[in-house]
Amino acid sequence: MKKRISIKNTNKTSLNSVKLNLKAKVLLALSLFFASSCFKEKDMLMGVPVKVEVPPTPGQSNGEVAINYPSPLALLINEVLSPITPTIVGDILPEVVPNYVTTLYGDDVSGTTNGPTPADVRFSAPMGIAIDETGVIYLVEDGRKIIRRILTTGDIRVNIFAGPDNAATGFTDGLGAAARFTTPLDVATHPITGDIYVVDGNRIRKITPDGDVTTFAGALNNTTGLVNGIPSAARFNYLAGIAIDKNGNIFVADRDNHCIRKYTAATNLFTTVAGTGGGATPVSGYKDDLGTAALFKSPVRVALDENDNIYVADRSNFRIRKITPDGQVTTLAGDGTNVYKEGNGASAGFVDPYGIAVSKNGDVYVGDYNGNRVRKITPNGDVSTVAGDGVAGLTDGLGSSAKVAQASGFRMGPNDNLYFLSRRGSIRMMALRGFSISPELPAGLKFDPFTGAISGTPTQASAQSVYNIKVYNGRGEIVATTDVVLSVL
C-alpha cells in the first residue's frame, strides 16, 4: 500500500541574509538528502541508486523550513559569478527528483469518495485538470458529470465544486449542486477574473469562484454547428479541450468541426483560428497551411506557450501541431501513423496523442493516451518518453519504471511541475523543478530549478530588484519562500 501525504503550505520566509564578497569563491552547500528514515532506495538512474521521498502519513507537515541566500547581491558586468546556492534551515524537506512521477490522489479505482486519505479518494473518469495561481486544483469528471475542487489547506481537500452527487446530466445553469453538465471534458482557470471555464458538449460553461454556473457560449439546448460571432450565437460540435491566455482570450479544440476556435476578450467574438480547409463547413484531413486553410482531424486538446503559440493534440492524425500567433500551422512531431517511435519531428510516432501541456522552457509534454506513456517534445522537435513503458498501470517512479494508464488531462502548475490525470482514477505529478524564481534573472545569469543555484556571467546592467524564490517538496507544494535583492553594476 503506497503512502500518500497532504502537506499544508508553511510559506516560511527566511530573514537571515549576509553580504557576499564578490572576490571570494562562494561555496554554500545545499543538502536535499536527509535521514534514511525519510527516504528509501527505490530507483536506479544511470546505474546509480536514487533516493526518493517516502511521504509522511496524511496530515504530517514538513515543519518549519527556511531557505537562505546571501542578500543583497551587487554583481559586476562580465564578471563570472561563482555559483550561489541556498542553505536550507529547519525540518525535513523531501527532495525533488527530476522527472519523478508521484501519485497525489486516487488509486486508479473508480468511485465517489473524498478520503479519508489521498489514496482513498476516488474519481470517476477524470478527463481535464486546471490549477490556479494559488495551487487550487479543479478537475472534471465525465463519469459523474461534476467539477471537483482540491483546496490548498487541510488533509483531504477534495469536494464537489459544481454539479450533483448523483451523476444526473442536463443543461441546467445554477449554483453548485443545482447545475447540470452533459459531457464535461476539460477545464481552465481565467488568470484575470478567477472564473473557471469548462467545455461541456457543444457549450462553454463559466463557473464563478463561489460556484455559480452559467452558459458562456453555445446554444442552451446544446445544438451543434460551426458558427462564429458573439458567445450566445456561437455554435460548436463536441468541444474537447480549452486553454486561456494571460489576456483572457479563450482557445478551444472543436473536435468534430476539426478546427481550433478563439474567443477574443477585447472584441467579445469567436473566430476560427485554424482548420476546416478554408470552407464554411467542417472538413477533416491533414494539411499544414495558414489559418483556416490548414486541416486537422479530431483535435482534442490545446496548450499555450509563453510566446502565445498554440499546440494541438491532433488525435486522429497522430500528430502534434503548432499554430503561431499569425496563424501559421506546422507539424511539430508525428508521422501520421499510430506507432510508438522516438525520433525528431516527423520521424517520431504516437499511439494516441491526447493530453498536452507546455513548460516555461518550451518543452511540450504529451499524454499518449492508449500508448500509456508521457512523451516530451523539445523546441527543436526531439521526441522522447519520460514516463511509462506502454503497459498500463499505477506505479510511481522514474522513466520506464513509472507506470501510466490513459493519461488524459495535462496542465502545468504554477510551480511549472507537470500535473496529469489517469482516466482510470488518479492525479499524478511529474517533478520538473524544486525551485522557482520570479521575475527572471538579468541577462547572462542562470537559475537551476533543482538546486536553486544562481550562476553565470551578467552581460548588462540591472537596477536593484527583488527576486522571489520558492522551494517545493516532492508533491509540488510550496514549503518555503524568500526574497533576494540583486543588482548588476
XYZ file of C-alpha atoms in Angstrom:
489
model
C 0.000 0.000 0.000
C 1.587 3.250 -1.106
C 1.555 6.043 1.419
C 0.268 9.470 0.416
C 0.501 12.819 2.091
C -1.237 16.150 2.038
C 1.138 18.843 3.190
C -0.014 22.246 4.364
C 1.846 25.262 2.990
C 4.245 26.641 5.569
C 5.377 29.586 3.397
C 8.165 30.477 5.799
C 10.354 33.390 4.752
C 13.964 33.498 5.777
C 15.037 36.703 7.471
C 18.712 35.797 7.561
C 20.946 37.386 4.922
C 24.608 38.211 4.612
C 26.636 40.285 2.184
C 28.583 38.428 -0.458
C 32.274 39.081 -1.026
C 32.366 39.009 -4.832
C 36.079 38.330 -4.928
C 35.767 35.201 -2.816
C 34.588 31.893 -4.098
C 31.156 31.188 -2.671
C 30.559 27.623 -1.623
C 27.259 27.399 0.191
C 26.316 23.724 0.448
C 22.814 22.652 -0.477
C 21.683 19.413 1.095
C 18.447 17.825 -0.090
C 19.286 14.331 1.154
C 18.130 13.626 4.652
C 17.963 10.810 7.169
C 17.324 7.307 5.860
C 14.095 7.212 7.860
C 12.693 9.726 5.418
C 13.869 8.135 2.164
C 14.328 4.740 0.622
C 16.288 3.360 -2.296
C 13.628 2.989 -4.973
C 15.010 3.509 -8.451
C 18.186 3.488 -10.483
C 19.231 6.459 -12.610
C 22.193 5.923 -14.951
C 23.179 2.931 -12.788
C 23.283 4.980 -9.584
C 20.735 4.430 -6.792
C 18.419 7.422 -6.468
C 16.971 8.320 -3.085
C 13.276 9.028 -3.371
C 10.904 10.510 -0.865
C 8.784 8.192 1.233
C 5.873 10.548 2.012
C 4.896 11.042 5.649
C 1.479 9.928 6.777
C -1.505 12.158 5.845
C -1.577 15.412 7.732
C 2.117 15.379 8.639
C 3.761 18.709 7.883
C 7.220 19.492 6.589
C 7.616 21.569 9.736
C 9.483 24.858 9.857
C 11.635 25.196 6.735
C 13.560 28.278 5.575
C 15.922 28.923 2.668
C 18.745 31.425 2.974
C 20.638 33.230 0.197
C 23.265 35.960 0.516
C 21.408 39.240 0.025
C 21.712 41.929 -1.195
C 23.904 40.937 -4.148
C 25.753 43.559 -6.171
C 27.226 41.855 -9.254
C 29.551 43.247 -11.900
C 29.019 43.118 -15.662
C 31.110 40.439 -17.415
C 32.464 39.067 -14.133
C 31.998 35.328 -13.746
C 29.852 34.536 -10.737
C 30.748 31.547 -8.610
C 27.538 29.519 -8.137
C 25.462 30.824 -5.261
C 23.433 28.058 -3.634
C 20.999 28.370 -0.743
C 21.280 26.857 2.663
C 18.198 25.137 3.984
C 17.338 25.508 7.648
C 14.709 23.563 9.538
C 12.873 20.277 9.400
C 12.558 17.656 6.679
C 12.413 18.928 3.120
C 11.677 15.952 0.843
C 13.928 16.024 -2.186
C 12.644 16.644 -5.679
C 13.938 14.120 -8.206
C 13.864 15.313 -11.846
C 11.064 13.655 -13.876
C 9.947 11.531 -10.938
C 6.224 10.639 -11.154
C 4.244 10.775 -7.908
C 0.609 9.832 -7.376
C -1.093 12.629 -5.463
C -4.705 11.418 -5.241
C -6.600 8.271 -6.110
C -5.531 4.718 -6.823
C -6.957 4.164 -10.324
C -10.114 2.695 -8.836
C -13.321 4.385 -9.978
C -15.571 5.743 -7.242
C -17.038 8.735 -5.456
C -15.259 9.090 -2.098
C -13.302 12.087 -0.812
C -10.977 10.291 1.615
C -10.050 9.767 4.426
C -6.537 9.793 2.862
C -5.425 10.936 -0.607
C -5.047 7.306 -1.680
C -8.667 6.674 -0.662
C -10.026 9.433 -2.890
C -11.973 8.019 -5.830
C -12.655 9.667 -9.172
C -14.963 8.640 -11.999
C -13.378 9.138 -15.431
C -11.450 12.361 -14.688
C -10.619 13.992 -18.026
C -9.463 17.585 -17.532
C -7.455 19.406 -14.882
C -6.695 23.060 -14.127
C -4.607 24.709 -11.409
C -4.920 28.349 -10.433
C -2.077 30.598 -9.290
C -2.665 29.711 -5.633
C -2.403 25.974 -6.281
C -6.122 25.130 -6.105
C -6.868 22.171 -8.409
C -10.057 21.809 -10.455
C -10.894 18.681 -12.406
C -13.818 17.489 -14.482
C -15.199 14.000 -14.052
C -17.006 12.832 -17.153
C -18.220 9.736 -15.341
C -20.127 11.672 -12.665
C -20.711 14.893 -14.672
C -19.256 17.088 -11.936
C -16.437 19.524 -11.248
C -14.240 18.602 -8.269
C -12.071 21.061 -6.358
C -8.978 20.417 -4.227
C -8.018 23.287 -1.944
C -4.545 24.123 -0.668
C -5.283 23.556 3.028
C -6.490 20.601 5.042
C -5.814 16.888 4.854
C -8.251 15.653 2.218
C -9.046 18.806 0.236
C -11.423 17.165 -2.248
C -15.010 18.320 -2.707
C -17.688 18.708 -5.364
C -17.499 22.272 -6.651
C -20.336 22.148 -9.190
C -22.819 19.537 -10.325
C -24.907 16.925 -8.473
C -23.701 13.997 -6.409
C -25.848 11.512 -8.322
C -24.374 11.642 -11.870
C -27.533 13.340 -13.203
C -26.990 15.068 -16.558
C -28.607 18.053 -18.226
C -28.225 21.614 -19.474
C -29.121 23.432 -16.254
C -27.323 26.555 -15.067
C -27.345 27.193 -11.348
C -25.396 27.368 -8.112
C -23.229 24.410 -7.151
C -25.216 21.180 -6.933
C -28.159 22.706 -8.853
C -26.124 22.847 -12.078
C -26.098 20.018 -14.611
C -23.460 19.042 -17.168
C -23.594 16.714 -20.182
C -20.069 15.977 -21.424
C -17.521 17.905 -19.336
C -14.109 17.088 -20.794
C -11.702 19.892 -19.940
C -11.340 22.885 -17.643
C -9.227 26.060 -17.454
C -8.897 28.919 -14.978
C -9.159 32.566 -16.031
C -5.957 34.373 -14.979
C -7.722 37.741 -14.528
C -11.179 37.019 -13.113
C -10.513 33.728 -11.333
C -13.526 32.157 -13.052
C -13.395 28.535 -14.189
C -14.339 27.597 -17.768
C -15.466 24.101 -18.743
C -16.037 22.668 -22.222
C -19.277 20.743 -21.959
C -20.548 19.076 -25.115
C -21.281 21.898 -27.554
C -21.102 24.647 -24.958
C -18.610 26.512 -22.810
C -19.716 26.882 -19.201
C -18.440 29.528 -16.787
C -18.234 28.938 -13.039
C -17.563 31.806 -10.659
C -15.285 31.273 -7.647
C -18.389 30.797 -5.473
C -19.725 28.026 -7.749
C -22.365 29.821 -9.835
C -22.614 28.058 -13.228
C -23.770 29.836 -16.398
C -23.547 29.066 -20.113
C -20.864 31.344 -21.540
C -21.039 30.264 -25.190
C -23.015 27.920 -27.395
C -26.696 27.018 -27.603
C -28.558 26.497 -24.349
C -30.103 23.350 -25.841
C -26.666 22.053 -26.924
C -27.333 22.441 -30.680
C -24.324 21.703 -32.900
C -22.923 23.913 -35.649
C -19.939 25.856 -36.926
C -20.863 29.472 -36.267
C -18.663 32.337 -35.086
C -19.700 35.638 -33.516
C -20.786 36.694 -30.048
C -20.768 33.912 -27.430
C -24.540 33.328 -27.418
C -24.610 32.985 -31.219
C -21.531 30.750 -31.491
C -22.055 27.079 -32.282
C -19.684 24.162 -31.769
C -19.537 20.426 -32.379
C -18.094 18.398 -29.488
C -15.657 20.604 -27.605
C -12.792 18.557 -26.203
C -10.131 20.968 -24.910
C -9.690 24.504 -23.594
C -6.865 26.923 -22.728
C -6.890 30.588 -21.672
C -4.039 33.023 -22.264
C -2.799 35.763 -19.960
C -5.106 38.339 -21.591
C -8.236 36.274 -21.060
C -8.546 35.038 -24.650
C -10.049 31.536 -24.810
C -8.953 28.773 -27.195
C -10.923 25.568 -27.705
C -10.444 22.363 -29.668
C -13.666 21.914 -31.653
C -13.215 18.214 -32.274
C -15.967 17.290 -34.725
C -15.632 20.589 -36.585
C -11.922 19.696 -36.978
C -10.742 23.178 -36.082
C -9.388 25.458 -33.358
C -11.607 28.329 -32.250
C -10.717 31.520 -30.362
C -12.704 33.890 -28.200
C -11.086 37.340 -28.214
C -11.872 39.152 -24.982
C -11.344 42.625 -26.460
C -13.982 42.128 -29.173
C -16.293 39.605 -27.455
C -16.230 37.489 -30.621
C -15.423 33.908 -31.576
C -13.376 33.224 -34.713
C -11.854 30.136 -36.325
C -8.087 30.243 -35.847
C -7.163 27.203 -37.912
C -8.765 24.271 -39.669
C -11.711 23.335 -41.956
C -9.639 23.915 -45.103
C -10.946 27.431 -45.590
C -14.550 26.352 -46.116
C -17.756 27.172 -44.263
C -18.452 23.539 -43.349
C -16.277 21.115 -41.342
C -13.563 19.356 -43.341
C -11.138 16.876 -41.820
C -7.716 15.919 -43.097
C -4.051 16.728 -42.715
C -2.506 19.858 -44.159
C -0.043 22.438 -42.853
C -1.028 25.891 -44.073
C -2.106 29.343 -42.934
C -5.110 29.589 -40.631
C -8.339 28.096 -41.918
C -6.571 26.713 -44.986
C -4.970 24.101 -42.708
C -6.615 20.757 -41.956
C -6.975 18.814 -38.696
C -8.618 15.510 -37.860
C -10.341 15.355 -34.470
C -8.160 17.792 -32.489
C -8.751 17.151 -28.794
C -6.516 19.356 -26.640
C -4.807 22.741 -26.858
C -1.987 24.332 -24.854
C -0.224 27.708 -24.987
C 3.429 28.609 -24.544
C 4.985 31.801 -23.193
C 5.018 33.338 -26.697
C 1.324 32.702 -27.454
C 1.957 29.781 -29.789
C -0.838 27.202 -29.718
C -0.051 23.478 -29.539
C -2.695 20.984 -30.610
C -3.053 17.269 -29.936
C -4.332 16.305 -33.405
C -5.547 12.934 -32.226
C -6.734 11.162 -35.368
C -3.754 12.446 -37.358
C -1.424 11.061 -34.643
C 0.493 14.333 -34.660
C 1.261 17.368 -32.528
C 0.616 20.588 -34.424
C 1.774 24.134 -33.725
C -0.062 27.359 -34.585
C 1.904 30.615 -34.445
C 0.207 33.874 -33.336
C -0.186 34.850 -37.006
C -1.976 31.567 -37.772
C 0.729 29.507 -39.472
C 0.106 25.808 -38.841
C 3.034 23.367 -38.840
C 3.657 19.843 -37.594
C 5.884 19.722 -34.529
C 6.063 15.929 -34.285
C 4.457 12.731 -35.520
C 4.480 10.811 -38.801
C 0.751 10.183 -39.061
C 0.822 6.514 -38.032
C -0.298 5.196 -34.657
C 3.025 3.519 -33.961
C 5.248 4.258 -30.977
C 8.563 5.694 -32.168
C 11.155 8.030 -30.694
C 12.869 10.473 -33.000
C 12.807 14.028 -34.283
C 9.752 15.703 -35.744
C 8.097 13.657 -38.480
C 10.272 10.620 -37.719
C 8.587 10.159 -34.319
C 5.335 8.303 -33.763
C 2.444 8.494 -31.283
C -0.029 5.750 -30.486
C -2.805 8.079 -29.292
C -1.818 11.709 -28.554
C -4.291 13.313 -26.164
C -3.285 15.450 -23.160
C -0.856 18.304 -23.832
C 0.964 20.985 -21.808
C 3.943 23.315 -22.357
C 6.585 24.138 -19.750
C 8.118 27.580 -19.373
C 11.261 26.498 -21.229
C 9.213 25.428 -24.268
C 9.182 21.650 -23.803
C 5.856 20.119 -24.852
C 4.523 17.215 -22.792
C 2.045 14.825 -24.395
C -0.129 12.134 -22.885
C -0.006 9.162 -25.260
C -3.415 8.016 -24.012
C -3.726 4.412 -25.173
C 0.060 4.237 -25.540
C 0.293 4.523 -21.720
C 3.240 6.892 -21.816
C 4.171 10.508 -21.213
C 6.205 11.931 -24.095
C 8.344 15.065 -24.244
C 8.996 17.177 -27.337
C 11.830 19.703 -27.147
C 11.540 23.020 -29.014
C 13.616 21.549 -31.874
C 11.267 18.570 -32.205
C 13.150 15.787 -30.405
C 10.618 13.297 -29.017
C 11.409 11.068 -26.038
C 9.496 9.102 -23.436
C 9.774 10.468 -19.905
C 7.333 8.135 -18.138
C 5.757 4.760 -18.817
C 6.678 1.715 -20.857
C 3.440 1.111 -22.746
C 1.971 -1.198 -20.100
C -0.965 0.365 -18.264
C -0.524 0.693 -14.520
C -0.177 2.933 -11.486
C 3.404 2.882 -10.243
C 5.410 5.883 -9.095
C 8.965 6.135 -10.348
C 11.379 7.386 -12.984
C 11.153 6.820 -16.717
C 10.105 3.345 -17.748
C 9.825 2.225 -14.122
C 6.786 4.504 -13.753
C 3.506 3.030 -14.940
C 0.979 5.263 -16.675
C -2.568 4.472 -17.773
C -4.798 6.540 -20.067
C -3.090 9.881 -19.413
C -5.861 12.360 -20.185
C -5.812 15.868 -18.693
C -2.453 17.661 -18.702
C -1.646 21.014 -17.103
C 1.436 22.853 -15.900
C 1.100 24.020 -12.298
C 2.138 27.470 -11.064
C 5.371 25.778 -9.929
C 5.943 24.598 -13.543
C 5.671 20.968 -12.488
C 3.513 18.760 -14.713
C 0.164 17.538 -13.376
C -1.796 14.922 -15.272
C -4.766 12.617 -14.851
C -5.306 8.948 -15.387
C -8.820 8.451 -16.699
C -8.927 5.293 -14.607
C -8.937 7.466 -11.483
C -5.863 9.315 -10.216
C -3.993 12.631 -10.187
C -0.267 12.316 -10.891
C 2.598 14.808 -10.826
C 5.921 14.798 -12.632
C 8.579 16.900 -10.918
C 10.216 19.323 -13.334
C 11.642 21.656 -10.705
C 12.262 22.011 -6.981
C 12.883 25.772 -7.053
C 11.412 28.700 -8.953
C 12.375 32.355 -9.255
C 10.333 35.377 -10.300
C 10.967 37.533 -12.241
C 13.688 36.109 -14.474
C 17.276 36.974 -13.597
C 19.180 39.622 -15.587
C 20.737 38.585 -18.895
C 23.643 36.164 -18.587
C 22.584 34.737 -15.223
C 21.071 31.264 -14.819
C 18.838 29.736 -12.162
C 18.961 25.977 -11.564
C 15.424 24.653 -10.906
C 16.677 21.637 -8.935
C 19.388 23.149 -6.727
C 18.300 26.783 -6.587
C 21.821 27.839 -7.621
C 22.404 31.230 -9.267
C 25.352 31.264 -11.668
C 26.639 32.701 -14.939
C 28.117 35.973 -16.152
C 25.866 39.069 -16.165
C 26.036 40.835 -19.531
C 24.114 44.040 -18.902
C 23.441 46.454 -16.066
C 20.327 45.967 -13.990
C 18.830 48.141 -11.287
C 18.421 46.715 -7.827
C 15.390 44.414 -7.879
C 13.706 41.882 -5.627
C 13.576 38.264 -6.818
C 11.186 35.871 -5.102
C 12.420 32.287 -4.758
C 10.183 29.368 -3.821
C 11.097 25.809 -2.971
C 8.786 22.820 -3.439
C 8.590 19.348 -1.972
C 8.163 16.068 -3.835
C 4.439 16.770 -4.226
C 4.992 20.152 -5.858
C 3.744 22.095 -2.847
C 5.437 25.223 -1.527
C 7.374 24.620 1.682
C 9.462 27.797 1.838
C 9.899 31.132 0.124
C 12.351 34.019 0.370
C 13.410 37.199 -1.426
C 16.837 38.038 -2.839
C 17.823 41.628 -3.650
C 20.139 41.731 -6.666
C 21.653 44.370 -8.944
C 24.224 44.387 -11.757
C 26.632 47.315 -11.836
